[in-house]
Structure formats: C-alpha cells, structure tokens
Amino acid sequence: MTPNNWTIADIPDLTGKTIIVTGGNSGLGFESVKAFAWKGASVIMACRTVAKGEDAKKQIVKFLPSADITVMRLDLTDLESVRDFVSNFKKNHIRLDVLLNNAGIMMVPYNVTKDGFESQLATNHLGHFALTGLLLDVLRNTPKSRVVNVSSLAHKWGEMDFNNLLYENGNGYSPTKAYSRSKLSNLLFTYELQRFFEQHKIDAISLASHPGLSDTNLANHLVKKWYFRLLQPILFRMFQPPSMGALPEIRASVDPGASANEFYGPGGKRQMKGYPVTVHPKMKAHDKESARKLWEVSEKLTSVTYS
Ligand SMILES: NC(=O)c1ccc[n+]([C@@H]2O[C@H](COP(=O)([O-])OP(=O)(O)OC[C@H]3O[C@@H](n4cnc5c(N)ncnc54)[C@H](OP(=O)(O)O)[C@@H]3O)[C@@H](O)[C@H]2O)c1
C-alpha cells in the first residue's frame, strides 16, 4: 500500500545505495540530498560551483555528521564538464542506483552556451541527456537502477519545433516558451528512455516528477521585474516550502513502490501543493514521434550515443 501522505519518513533504508543529484546545492536538490543522506545513501552532490556545494554540504553535516556526501563539479551547459564529471565519477564508483536529473534554470533571457545551444534547453534537457547517456554503463550494471527527470507544470505550455529547436539567433525566443519546451523535453526524454531500457533489456526504470510551486532560488533573477513584484504576494501564498516541493522527486527516486514511467507531483489543488502522488502529464508528453526526434537530435547535438 502506498501512503497518500508520503513523506521522507517513508523512505526505506538507503545504506549501500549511490545517488547522484544534479543541482544538489540549492532548493529541491538540496532537500533531496539531505533526505537521501539521512537514510544512509552515499550521495554525489553535482554542482556547477563547488564552493556552493561545499557550503551546502556543511549545512547538512552540521546536523547529520554521518552524512556521506561528495561534492563534484558539473556544469550542464558545458559538455566537456559533463564528460569530466562522468570520468571522475567512474574512477570511484562502479554502481549508480539513482540519477536524479534535478538541476535547472527558468525563464532566463536568450543566451547561448559554450557549445552553441540555447541555455534553457541546454541546462534542463541536453546536459542531462548527455549525462545519462555517459552513465548508462554504470546504470546498466546496477540492478534496479533509476533515472528521475524533474519537469514542471510548465510542460503544459511547451511546444516542440524541430525546425527551430534552439531558437537560433534568438528567433521566436521567449523565456517562457523556451522553459516550457525544456520541461516538455524532460517528459519526452523520460518515456523514450524507458522504451530504450525495455528494448535493451536493461534492469532500470525511468520516471519523472514535478514539484508544483516551491519557494527556491529558481526565480531569483525575476525578482526585480515589475510583473514579478506585482504577482509576488499572490505567488508566495501559492508556494510550498522546498522540503515539500522536493517530495515528488524524492518519492520517484526511492519509493520501492514506484514504477517505470510514473510521474510524481503534488496531490493538492491543481497540483500546486501537497503530498506526492502519481499524476498525468498532457498527452503531448506521450507523443512518440516527438520523443524519437528529440532523442535523435539530442544524440547529434551532444555527440553522446546511447547503445
Ligand atoms: N521551484 C519551483 O517552483 C519549480 C517548479 C517547477 C519545476 N521546478 C524544477 O525543479 C528543479 C530544481 O529547481 P529549484 O526550484 O530547486 O531551483 P534552484 O534553487 O535555483 O536550484 C537549481 C539548481 O540547479 C543548478 N544549476 C543551474 N544551472 C546549472 C548548470 N548549468 N549546471 C549544473 N547545475 C546547474 C543550480 O546551481 P546554482 O546554485 O549554482 O545556481 C541549483 O543548484 C529545476 O529543474 C526546475 O525547473 C521547480
């Protein structure tokens, strides 16, 4: 029986498990690292700024001295950094029970990464696609491993346009459209990855989650905008604390009752708040043709081939 008011108290013992959390130094990722470490997992906090990761680790170790947390550098906007991260990880690890693809940016102005990709798709999808593909052998060698992608309610407004996936030269770019596209991509990738696992008889499952609305650092760059200031009092009433917002991704990562293709989100009104339950994305997230195209273009752009 899976409880409806699932909390971190329902996490089983995670001793012996290895878990990578991208963006583990802040917000939902930080809460996830804390919960996994509390239950005995060996956690890799993958951060773009190591100093921020070390500060975050210190905060956890202060109240949980036994926490087994390793901070490692990972910049998802830089494929070289993704490759370095994976090769450093493989020097010390032969198993990976959970890859929690949590890191993200939201609604930033048009920007291009070192590799030439629009920054929201690069961080939220392409970097994680490359990371997962490069870790595939370790996931394959770990029985019952999991990949969890963190999406958003914003996937509902996402549209895939494979003629202009990266908003070349800023054409057609809007911060909201690009964020929604990246979050729809997280779901398309989740389901295609599960099909890949099944086709290749890999003992792993692919799942997704979304946090509803949670008060983290994600919108910090918007705070000065007039419309954000106007909406702030309403938004803050709608937000749930990161400790609640992280529950869907934590549940997807470690609830023994969770299964392939499940999508966890808050069970309250309009999925904005509440305890984590399985929810359903918009039908377009299940579009196999879009998922296949996204996979093909992601392999091409990142030069990471799944096999
Ligand atoms: N909060 C919400 O209401 C909400 C709603 C829907 C979906 N989400 C999703 O939840 C996930 C976590 O976000 P959050 O709310 O916890 O926000 P957050 O507090 O801003 O945390 C985001 C994390 O991602 C990291 N990150 C950003 N760019 C990166 C890069 N290039 N390489 C590696 N790490 C990078 C950040 O690092 P720095 O600390 O160095 O910036 C930070 O650790 C995101 O995928 C977001 O889209 C959040």
mmCIF file of C-alpha atoms in Angstrom, residues 7 10 18 22 40-41 43 51 53 55 61 71 89 127 204 224 233 241 263 291 306:
data_model
loop_
_atom_site.group_PDB
_atom_site.id
_atom_site.type_symbol
_atom_site.label_atom_id
_atom_site.label_comp_id
_atom_site.label_asym_id
_atom_site.label_seq_id
_atom_site.Cartn_x
_atom_site.Cartn_y
_atom_site.Cartn_z
ATOM 1 C CA THR A 7 6.931 11.928 3.485
ATOM 2 C CA ASP A 10 8.542 6.618 4.303
ATOM 3 C CA THR A 18 24.716 5.539 -4.590
ATOM 4 C CA THR A 22 22.343 17.414 -10.118
ATOM 5 C CA GLY A 40 22.217 6.294 4.657
ATOM 6 C CA ALA A 41 22.861 6.704 0.920
ATOM 7 C CA VAL A 43 25.217 10.966 -2.278
ATOM 8 C CA ALA A 51 32.210 26.264 -3.247
ATOM 9 C CA GLY A 53 28.278 22.676 -2.916
ATOM 10 C CA ASP A 55 28.722 25.231 1.837
ATOM 11 C CA VAL A 61 26.822 17.645 8.037
ATOM 12 C CA VAL A 71 30.637 17.398 -3.875
ATOM 13 C CA PHE A 89 32.671 9.611 -11.019
ATOM 14 C CA GLY A 127 23.114 18.407 -20.398
ATOM 15 C CA ALA A 204 16.499 0.177 -14.875
ATOM 16 C CA LYS A 224 13.396 42.772 -9.874
ATOM 17 C CA PRO A 233 2.269 38.394 -2.745
ATOM 18 C CA PRO A 241 8.466 25.123 1.081
ATOM 19 C CA PHE A 263 5.142 10.966 -12.965
ATOM 20 C CA ALA A 291 10.219 11.807 -28.321
ATOM 21 C CA TYR A 306 23.138 5.557 -26.372
#
